[in-house]
Short mmCIF file of C-alpha atoms in Angstrom, two decimals:
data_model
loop_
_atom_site.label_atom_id
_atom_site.label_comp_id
_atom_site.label_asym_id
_atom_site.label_seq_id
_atom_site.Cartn_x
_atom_site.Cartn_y
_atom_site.Cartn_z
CA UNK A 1 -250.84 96.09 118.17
CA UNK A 2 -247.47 97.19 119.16
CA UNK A 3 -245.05 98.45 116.85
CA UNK A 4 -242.89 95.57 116.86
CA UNK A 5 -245.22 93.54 115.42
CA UNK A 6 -246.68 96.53 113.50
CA UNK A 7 -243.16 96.68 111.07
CA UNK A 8 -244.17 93.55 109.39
CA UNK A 9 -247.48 94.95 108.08
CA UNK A 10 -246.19 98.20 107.05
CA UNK A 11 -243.23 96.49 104.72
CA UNK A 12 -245.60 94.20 103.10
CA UNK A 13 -248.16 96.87 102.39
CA UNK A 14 -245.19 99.17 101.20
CA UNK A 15 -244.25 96.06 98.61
CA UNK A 16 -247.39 95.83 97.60
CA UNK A 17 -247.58 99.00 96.83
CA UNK A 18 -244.13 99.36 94.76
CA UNK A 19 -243.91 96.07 93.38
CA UNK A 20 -246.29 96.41 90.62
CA UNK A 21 -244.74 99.40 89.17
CA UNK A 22 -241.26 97.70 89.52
CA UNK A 23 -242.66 94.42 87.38
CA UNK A 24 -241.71 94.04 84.27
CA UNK A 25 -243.86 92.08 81.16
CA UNK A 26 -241.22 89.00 80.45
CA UNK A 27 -240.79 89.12 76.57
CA UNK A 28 -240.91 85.60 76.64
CA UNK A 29 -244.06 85.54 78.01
CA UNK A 30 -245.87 87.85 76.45
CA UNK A 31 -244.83 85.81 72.96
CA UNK A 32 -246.73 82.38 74.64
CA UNK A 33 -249.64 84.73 74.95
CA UNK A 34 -251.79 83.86 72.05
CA UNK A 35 -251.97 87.13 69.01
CA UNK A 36 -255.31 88.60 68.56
CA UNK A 37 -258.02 85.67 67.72
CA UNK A 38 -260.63 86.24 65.09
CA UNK A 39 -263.59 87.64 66.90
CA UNK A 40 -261.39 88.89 70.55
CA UNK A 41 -259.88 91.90 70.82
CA UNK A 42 -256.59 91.73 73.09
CA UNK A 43 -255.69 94.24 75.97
CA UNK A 44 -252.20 95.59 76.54
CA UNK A 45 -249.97 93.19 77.48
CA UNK A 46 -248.99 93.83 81.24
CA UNK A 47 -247.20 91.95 83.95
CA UNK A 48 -249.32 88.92 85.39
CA UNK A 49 -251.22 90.00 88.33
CA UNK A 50 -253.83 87.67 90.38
CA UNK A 51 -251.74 84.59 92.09
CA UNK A 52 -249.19 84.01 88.94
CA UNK A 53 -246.68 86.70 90.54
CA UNK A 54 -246.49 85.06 93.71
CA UNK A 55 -244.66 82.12 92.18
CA UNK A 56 -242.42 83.74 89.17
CA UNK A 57 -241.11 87.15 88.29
CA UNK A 58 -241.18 85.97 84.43
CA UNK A 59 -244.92 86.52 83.48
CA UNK A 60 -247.11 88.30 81.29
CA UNK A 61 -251.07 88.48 80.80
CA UNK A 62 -253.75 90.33 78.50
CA UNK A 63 -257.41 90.59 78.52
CA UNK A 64 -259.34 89.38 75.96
CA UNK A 65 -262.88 90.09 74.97
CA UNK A 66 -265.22 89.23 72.92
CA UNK A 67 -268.42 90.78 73.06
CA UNK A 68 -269.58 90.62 77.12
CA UNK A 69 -267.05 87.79 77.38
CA UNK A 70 -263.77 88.77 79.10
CA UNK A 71 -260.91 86.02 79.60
CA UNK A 72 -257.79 86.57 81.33
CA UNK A 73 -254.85 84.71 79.85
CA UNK A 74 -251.53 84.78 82.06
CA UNK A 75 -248.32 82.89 81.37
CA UNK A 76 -245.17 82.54 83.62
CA UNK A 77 -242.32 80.50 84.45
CA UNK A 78 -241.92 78.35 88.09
CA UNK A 79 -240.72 76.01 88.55
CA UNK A 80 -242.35 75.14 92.23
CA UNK A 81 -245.96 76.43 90.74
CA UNK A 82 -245.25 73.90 87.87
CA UNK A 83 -244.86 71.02 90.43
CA UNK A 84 -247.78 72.28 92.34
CA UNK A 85 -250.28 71.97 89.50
CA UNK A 86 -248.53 68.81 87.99
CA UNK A 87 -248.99 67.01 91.59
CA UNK A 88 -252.54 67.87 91.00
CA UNK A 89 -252.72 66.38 87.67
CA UNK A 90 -251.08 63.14 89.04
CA UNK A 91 -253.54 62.73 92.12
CA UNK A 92 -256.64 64.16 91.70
CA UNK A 93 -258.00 63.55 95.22
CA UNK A 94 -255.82 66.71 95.89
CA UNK A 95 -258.49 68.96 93.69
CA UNK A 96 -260.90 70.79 94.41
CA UNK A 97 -264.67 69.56 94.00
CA UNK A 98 -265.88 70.66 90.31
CA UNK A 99 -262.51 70.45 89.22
CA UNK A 100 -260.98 67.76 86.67
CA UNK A 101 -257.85 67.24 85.04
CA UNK A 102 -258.02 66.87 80.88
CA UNK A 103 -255.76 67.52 77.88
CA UNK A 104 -256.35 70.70 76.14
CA UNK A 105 -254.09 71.87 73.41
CA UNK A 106 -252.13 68.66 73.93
CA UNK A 107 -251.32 69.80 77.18
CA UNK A 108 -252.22 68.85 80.78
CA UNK A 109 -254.29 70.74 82.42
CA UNK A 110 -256.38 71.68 85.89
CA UNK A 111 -259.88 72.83 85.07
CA UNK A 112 -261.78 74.30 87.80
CA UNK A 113 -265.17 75.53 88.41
CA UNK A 114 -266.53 77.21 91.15
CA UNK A 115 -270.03 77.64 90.34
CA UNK A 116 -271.19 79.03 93.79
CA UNK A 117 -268.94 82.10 93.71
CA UNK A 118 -270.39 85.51 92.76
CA UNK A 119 -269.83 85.56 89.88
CA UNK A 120 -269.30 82.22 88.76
CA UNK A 121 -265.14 81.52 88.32
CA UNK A 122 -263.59 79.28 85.80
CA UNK A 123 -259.92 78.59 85.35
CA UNK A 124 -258.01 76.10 83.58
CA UNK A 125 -254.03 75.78 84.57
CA UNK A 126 -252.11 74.43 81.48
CA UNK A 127 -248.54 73.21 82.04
CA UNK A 128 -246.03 73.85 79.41
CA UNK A 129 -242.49 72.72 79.02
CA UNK A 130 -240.64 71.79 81.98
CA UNK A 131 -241.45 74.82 84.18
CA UNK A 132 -244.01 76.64 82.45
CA UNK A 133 -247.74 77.22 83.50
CA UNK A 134 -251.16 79.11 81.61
CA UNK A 135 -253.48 80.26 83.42
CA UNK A 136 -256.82 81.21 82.24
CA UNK A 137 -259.45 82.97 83.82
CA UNK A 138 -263.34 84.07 83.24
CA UNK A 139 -266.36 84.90 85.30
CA UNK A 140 -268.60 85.62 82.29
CA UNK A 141 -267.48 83.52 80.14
CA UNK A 142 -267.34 79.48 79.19
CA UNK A 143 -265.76 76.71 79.11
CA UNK A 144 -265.44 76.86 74.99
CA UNK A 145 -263.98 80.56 75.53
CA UNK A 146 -261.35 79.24 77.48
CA UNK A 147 -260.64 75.98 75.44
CA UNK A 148 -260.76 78.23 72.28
CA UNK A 149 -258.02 80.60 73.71
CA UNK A 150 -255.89 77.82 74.93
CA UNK A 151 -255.84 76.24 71.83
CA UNK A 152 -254.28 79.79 70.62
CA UNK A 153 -251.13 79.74 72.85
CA UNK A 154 -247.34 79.41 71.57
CA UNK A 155 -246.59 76.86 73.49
CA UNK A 156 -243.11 76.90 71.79
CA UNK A 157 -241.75 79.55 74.59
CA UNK A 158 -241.88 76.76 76.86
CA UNK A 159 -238.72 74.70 75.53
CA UNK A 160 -238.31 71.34 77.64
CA UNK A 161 -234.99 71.08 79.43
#
């Protein structure tokens, strides 16, 4: 590889490298996370990591876990991921197989499974507001753990406009 094309890796390793201790958790954001639920015990909240960054600078996620269980709840605000997942919800030939789209929490939302990877990934993507998204994540736990948490977020940080 010459150098000239060389320059482009190096920067975006070098970003990748500062950006995370540059992030900051959005207040906002961290207040749509849902308190401590009966029965979980909530992580720090830190800035959103995962895909959620890529799309917004305003996040905020926490672990929670219940026993084995461990669900990762993030919530941020974009606009363009907002449009992404709603375009989903509105034509569901665009999802992914084992995915569906449902109302949780009064809220639409993309739930995906992917069964086959190791181990086992489920997410549901909950819009809120007018530019808002949740994400949750688990590998060892269910469906109901993810519902349940959901069901726990202020969805009140995500004013419509």
């Amino acid at each position: 590889m010459t150098g000239r094309r060389l320059i482009p890796f190096l920067l975006l390793a070098c970003l990748a490298l500062v950006t995370p201790a540059m992030a900051n958790v959005n207040r906002t954001m961290a207040a749509a996370l849902p308190d401590e639920p009966d029965g979980w015990v909530m992580s720090e909240v830190r800035p959103a990591r995962g895909g959620l960054p890529m799309y917004s600078a305003a996040t905020a996620e926490a672990t929670y876990k219940r026993g084995h269980v461990e669900v990762v709840v993030g919530a941020g605000r974009s606009p363009t991921l907002f449009k992404a997942v709603m375009g989903s919800v509105k034509n569901t030939a665009s999802l992914p197989p084992d995915s569906t789209v449902e109302k949780i929490a009064d809220h639409h939302a993309v739930v995906s499974r992917f069964p086959n990877s190791k181990p086992p990934l489920f997410t549901v993507q909950l819009l809120a507001g007018s530019d808002g998204i949740i994400i949750l994540t688990t590998r060892n736990g269910t469906y109901e753990d993810l519902v349940a948490l959901a069901q726990e977020v202020d969805f009140s940080q995500f004013p419509r406009r």
